[in-house]
Coordinates of N, CA, C and O in Angstrom, one line a residue:
X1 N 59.8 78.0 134.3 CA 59.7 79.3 134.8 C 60.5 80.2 133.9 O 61.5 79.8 133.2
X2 N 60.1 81.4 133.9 CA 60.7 82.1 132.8 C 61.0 83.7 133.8 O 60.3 84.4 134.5
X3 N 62.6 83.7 133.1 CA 62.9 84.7 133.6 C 63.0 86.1 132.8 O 63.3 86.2 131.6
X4 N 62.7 86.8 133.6 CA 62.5 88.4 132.8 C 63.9 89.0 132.2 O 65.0 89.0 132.8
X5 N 63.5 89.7 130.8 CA 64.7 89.7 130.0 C 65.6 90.8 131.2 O 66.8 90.6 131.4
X6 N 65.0 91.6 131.8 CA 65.5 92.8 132.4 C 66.1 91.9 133.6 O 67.0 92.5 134.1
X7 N 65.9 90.7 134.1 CA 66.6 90.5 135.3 C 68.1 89.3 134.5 O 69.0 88.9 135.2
X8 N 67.7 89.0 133.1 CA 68.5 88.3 132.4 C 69.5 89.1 132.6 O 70.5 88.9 133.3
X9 N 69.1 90.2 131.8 CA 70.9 91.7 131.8 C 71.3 91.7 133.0 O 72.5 91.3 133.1
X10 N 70.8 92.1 134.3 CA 71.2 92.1 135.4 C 72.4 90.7 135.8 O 73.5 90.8 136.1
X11 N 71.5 89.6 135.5 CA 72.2 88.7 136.2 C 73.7 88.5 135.1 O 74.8 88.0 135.4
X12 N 73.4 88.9 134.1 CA 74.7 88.7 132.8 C 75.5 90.0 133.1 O 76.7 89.8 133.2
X13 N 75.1 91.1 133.3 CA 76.0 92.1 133.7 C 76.9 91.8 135.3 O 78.1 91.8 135.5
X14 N 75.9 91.5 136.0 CA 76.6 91.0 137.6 C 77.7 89.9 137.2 O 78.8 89.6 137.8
X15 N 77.5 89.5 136.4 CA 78.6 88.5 136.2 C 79.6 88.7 135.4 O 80.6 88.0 135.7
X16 N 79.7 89.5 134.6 CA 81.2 90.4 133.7 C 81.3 90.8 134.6 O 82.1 90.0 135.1
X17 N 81.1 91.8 135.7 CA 81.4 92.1 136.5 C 82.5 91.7 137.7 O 83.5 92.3 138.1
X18 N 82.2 90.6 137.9 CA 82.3 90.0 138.5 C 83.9 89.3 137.9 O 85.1 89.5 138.0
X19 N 83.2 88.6 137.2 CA 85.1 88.1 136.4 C 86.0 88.8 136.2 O 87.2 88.5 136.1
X20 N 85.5 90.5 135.8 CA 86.7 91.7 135.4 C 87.1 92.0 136.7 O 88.2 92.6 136.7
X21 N 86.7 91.8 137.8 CA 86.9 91.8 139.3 C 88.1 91.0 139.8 O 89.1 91.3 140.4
X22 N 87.4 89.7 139.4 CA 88.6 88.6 140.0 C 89.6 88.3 138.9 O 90.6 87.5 139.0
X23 N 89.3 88.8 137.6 CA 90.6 89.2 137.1 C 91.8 90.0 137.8 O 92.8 89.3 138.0
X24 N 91.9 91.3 138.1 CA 92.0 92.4 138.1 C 92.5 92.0 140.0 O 93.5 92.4 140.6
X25 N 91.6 91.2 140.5 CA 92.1 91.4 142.2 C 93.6 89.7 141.7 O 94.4 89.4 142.7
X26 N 93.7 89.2 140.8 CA 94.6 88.0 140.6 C 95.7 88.7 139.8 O 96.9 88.3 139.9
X27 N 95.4 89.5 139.3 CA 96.5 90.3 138.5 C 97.4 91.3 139.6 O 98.7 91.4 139.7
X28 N 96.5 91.8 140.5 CA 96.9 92.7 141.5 C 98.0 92.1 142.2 O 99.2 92.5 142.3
X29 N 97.2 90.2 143.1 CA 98.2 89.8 143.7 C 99.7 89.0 142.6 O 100.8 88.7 143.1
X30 N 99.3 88.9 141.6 CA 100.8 88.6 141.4 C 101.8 89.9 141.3 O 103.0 89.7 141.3
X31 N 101.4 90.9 141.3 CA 101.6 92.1 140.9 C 102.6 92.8 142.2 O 103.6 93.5 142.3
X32 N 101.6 92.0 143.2 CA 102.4 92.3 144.7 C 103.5 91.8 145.0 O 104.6 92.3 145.4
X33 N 103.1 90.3 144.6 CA 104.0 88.8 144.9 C 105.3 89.9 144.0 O 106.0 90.5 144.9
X34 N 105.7 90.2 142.9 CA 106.3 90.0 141.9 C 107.4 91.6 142.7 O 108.6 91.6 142.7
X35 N 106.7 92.6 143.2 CA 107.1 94.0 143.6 C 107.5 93.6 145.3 O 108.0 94.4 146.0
X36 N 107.3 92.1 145.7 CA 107.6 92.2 147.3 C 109.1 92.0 147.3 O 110.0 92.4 148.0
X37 N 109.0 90.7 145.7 CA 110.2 90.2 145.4 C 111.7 91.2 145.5 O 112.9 90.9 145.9
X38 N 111.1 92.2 145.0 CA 112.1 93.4 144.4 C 112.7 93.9 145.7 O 113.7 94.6 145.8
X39 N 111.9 93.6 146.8 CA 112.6 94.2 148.2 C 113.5 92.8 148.9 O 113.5 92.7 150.2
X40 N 114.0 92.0 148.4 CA 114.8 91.4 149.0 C 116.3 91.8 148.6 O 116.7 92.1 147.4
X41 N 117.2 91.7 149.6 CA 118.2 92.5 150.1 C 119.7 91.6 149.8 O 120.1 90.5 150.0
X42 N 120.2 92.9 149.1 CA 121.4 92.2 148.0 C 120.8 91.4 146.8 O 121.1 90.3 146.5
X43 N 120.1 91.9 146.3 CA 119.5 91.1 145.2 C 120.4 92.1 143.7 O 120.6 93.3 143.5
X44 N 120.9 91.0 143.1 CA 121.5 91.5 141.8 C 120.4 92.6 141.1 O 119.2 92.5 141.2
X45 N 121.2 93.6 140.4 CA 120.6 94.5 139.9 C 119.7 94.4 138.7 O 118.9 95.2 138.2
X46 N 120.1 93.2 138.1 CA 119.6 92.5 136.6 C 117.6 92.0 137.4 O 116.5 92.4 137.2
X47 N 118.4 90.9 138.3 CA 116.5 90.5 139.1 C 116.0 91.6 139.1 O 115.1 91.9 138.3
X48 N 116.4 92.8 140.4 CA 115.6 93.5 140.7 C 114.7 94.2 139.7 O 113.5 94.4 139.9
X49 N 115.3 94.5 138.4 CA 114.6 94.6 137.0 C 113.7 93.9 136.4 O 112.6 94.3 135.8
X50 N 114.2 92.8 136.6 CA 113.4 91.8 136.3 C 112.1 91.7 136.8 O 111.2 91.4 136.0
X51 N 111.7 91.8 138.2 CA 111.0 91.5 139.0 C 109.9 92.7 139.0 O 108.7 92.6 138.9
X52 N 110.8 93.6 139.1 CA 109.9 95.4 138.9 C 109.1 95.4 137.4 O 108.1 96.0 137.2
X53 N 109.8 94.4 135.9 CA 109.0 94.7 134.9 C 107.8 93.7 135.0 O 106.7 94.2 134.6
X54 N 107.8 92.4 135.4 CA 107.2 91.4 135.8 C 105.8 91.9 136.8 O 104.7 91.3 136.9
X55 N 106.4 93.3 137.6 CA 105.2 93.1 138.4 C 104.5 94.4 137.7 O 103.4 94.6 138.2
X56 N 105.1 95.3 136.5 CA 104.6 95.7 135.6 C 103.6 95.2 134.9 O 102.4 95.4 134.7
X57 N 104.4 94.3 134.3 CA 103.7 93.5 133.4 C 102.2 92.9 134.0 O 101.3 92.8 133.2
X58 N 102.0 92.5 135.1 CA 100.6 92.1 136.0 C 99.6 92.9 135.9 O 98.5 92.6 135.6
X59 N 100.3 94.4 136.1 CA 99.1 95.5 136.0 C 98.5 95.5 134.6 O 97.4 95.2 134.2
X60 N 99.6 95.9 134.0 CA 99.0 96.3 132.8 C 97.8 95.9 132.1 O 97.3 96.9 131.5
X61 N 97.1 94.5 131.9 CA 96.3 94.0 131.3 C 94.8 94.4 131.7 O 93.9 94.3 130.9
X62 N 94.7 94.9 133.2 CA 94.0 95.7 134.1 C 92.8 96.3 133.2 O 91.6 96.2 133.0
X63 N 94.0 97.4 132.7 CA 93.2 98.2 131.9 C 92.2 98.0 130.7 O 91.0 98.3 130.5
X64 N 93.3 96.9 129.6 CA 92.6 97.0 128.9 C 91.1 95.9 129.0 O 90.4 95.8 128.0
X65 N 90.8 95.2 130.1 CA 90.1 94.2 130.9 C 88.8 95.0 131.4 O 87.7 94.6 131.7
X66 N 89.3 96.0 131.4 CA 88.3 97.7 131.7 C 87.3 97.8 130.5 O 86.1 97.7 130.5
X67 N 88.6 98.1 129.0 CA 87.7 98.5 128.4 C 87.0 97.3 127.4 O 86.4 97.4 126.4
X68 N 87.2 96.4 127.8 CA 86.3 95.0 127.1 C 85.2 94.3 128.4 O 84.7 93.2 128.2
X69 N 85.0 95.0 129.3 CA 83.9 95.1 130.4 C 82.8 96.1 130.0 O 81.6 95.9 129.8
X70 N 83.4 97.2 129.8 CA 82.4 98.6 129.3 C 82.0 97.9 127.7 O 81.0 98.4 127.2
X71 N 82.6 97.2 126.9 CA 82.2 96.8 125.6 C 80.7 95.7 125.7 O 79.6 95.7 125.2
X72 N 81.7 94.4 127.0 CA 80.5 93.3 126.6 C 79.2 94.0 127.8 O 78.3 93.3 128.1
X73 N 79.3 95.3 128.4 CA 77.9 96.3 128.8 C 77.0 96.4 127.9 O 75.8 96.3 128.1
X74 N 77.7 96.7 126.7 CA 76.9 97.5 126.2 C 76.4 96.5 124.8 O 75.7 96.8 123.9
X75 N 77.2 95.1 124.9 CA 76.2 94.0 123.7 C 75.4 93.4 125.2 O 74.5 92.7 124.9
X76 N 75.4 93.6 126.5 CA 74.3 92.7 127.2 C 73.2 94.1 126.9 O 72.0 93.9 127.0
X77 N 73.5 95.3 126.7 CA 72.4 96.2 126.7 C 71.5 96.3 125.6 O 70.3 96.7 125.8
X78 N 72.1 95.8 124.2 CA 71.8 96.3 123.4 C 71.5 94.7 122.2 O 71.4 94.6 121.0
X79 N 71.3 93.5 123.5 CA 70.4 92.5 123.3 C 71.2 91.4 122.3 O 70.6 90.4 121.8
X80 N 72.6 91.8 122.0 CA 73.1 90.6 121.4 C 73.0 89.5 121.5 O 72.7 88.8 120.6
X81 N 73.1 88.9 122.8 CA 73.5 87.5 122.9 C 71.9 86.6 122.9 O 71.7 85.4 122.9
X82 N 71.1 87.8 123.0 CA 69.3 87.2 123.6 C 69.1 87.0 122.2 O 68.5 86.0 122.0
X83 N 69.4 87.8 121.1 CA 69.2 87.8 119.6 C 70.0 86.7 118.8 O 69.5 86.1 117.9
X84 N 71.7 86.5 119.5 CA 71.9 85.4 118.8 C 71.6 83.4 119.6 O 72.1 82.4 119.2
X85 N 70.8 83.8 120.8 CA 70.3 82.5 121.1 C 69.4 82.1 120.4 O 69.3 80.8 120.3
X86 N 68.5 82.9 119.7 CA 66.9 82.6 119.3 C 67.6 81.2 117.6 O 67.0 80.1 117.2
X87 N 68.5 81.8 117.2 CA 69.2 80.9 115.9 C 69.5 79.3 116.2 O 70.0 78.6 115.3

């Protein structure tokens, strides 16, 4: 059975989708874990730093996870990967 190139992109797009997603919701929760840390009471002022750049550090990658989702868009649009199977 042969599937249509147009539902090929779909189902290859739904799926970057998809992993930039559960990247981004796994980043989030260490992100939480790491910022809940920061509210525990009497904590040395060195951790609390610690813990606040750490849960910095979680987010951050977020973004750039963004713009290499809008990149592999536009090689599933523009038929890369269908051109380099045929080799």
């Amino acid at each position: 059975m042969t599937v249509s190139p147009k539902k090929r992109k779909s189902c290859r797009k739904r799926q970057a989708a998809l992993g930039a997603a559960l990247f981004a919701l796994f980043q989030a929760a260490c992100a939480a874990v790491f910022a809940a840390l920061c509210l525990i009471p009497d904590l040395p002022g060195w951790v609390f730093w610690l813990f606040a750049a750490l849960s910095a550090g979680c987010v951050l990658p977020i973004l750039p996870a963004l713009v290499v989702l809008k990149e592999r868009f536009e090689e599933i649009e523009g038929g890369e990967s269908d051109a380099a199977a045929e080799y």
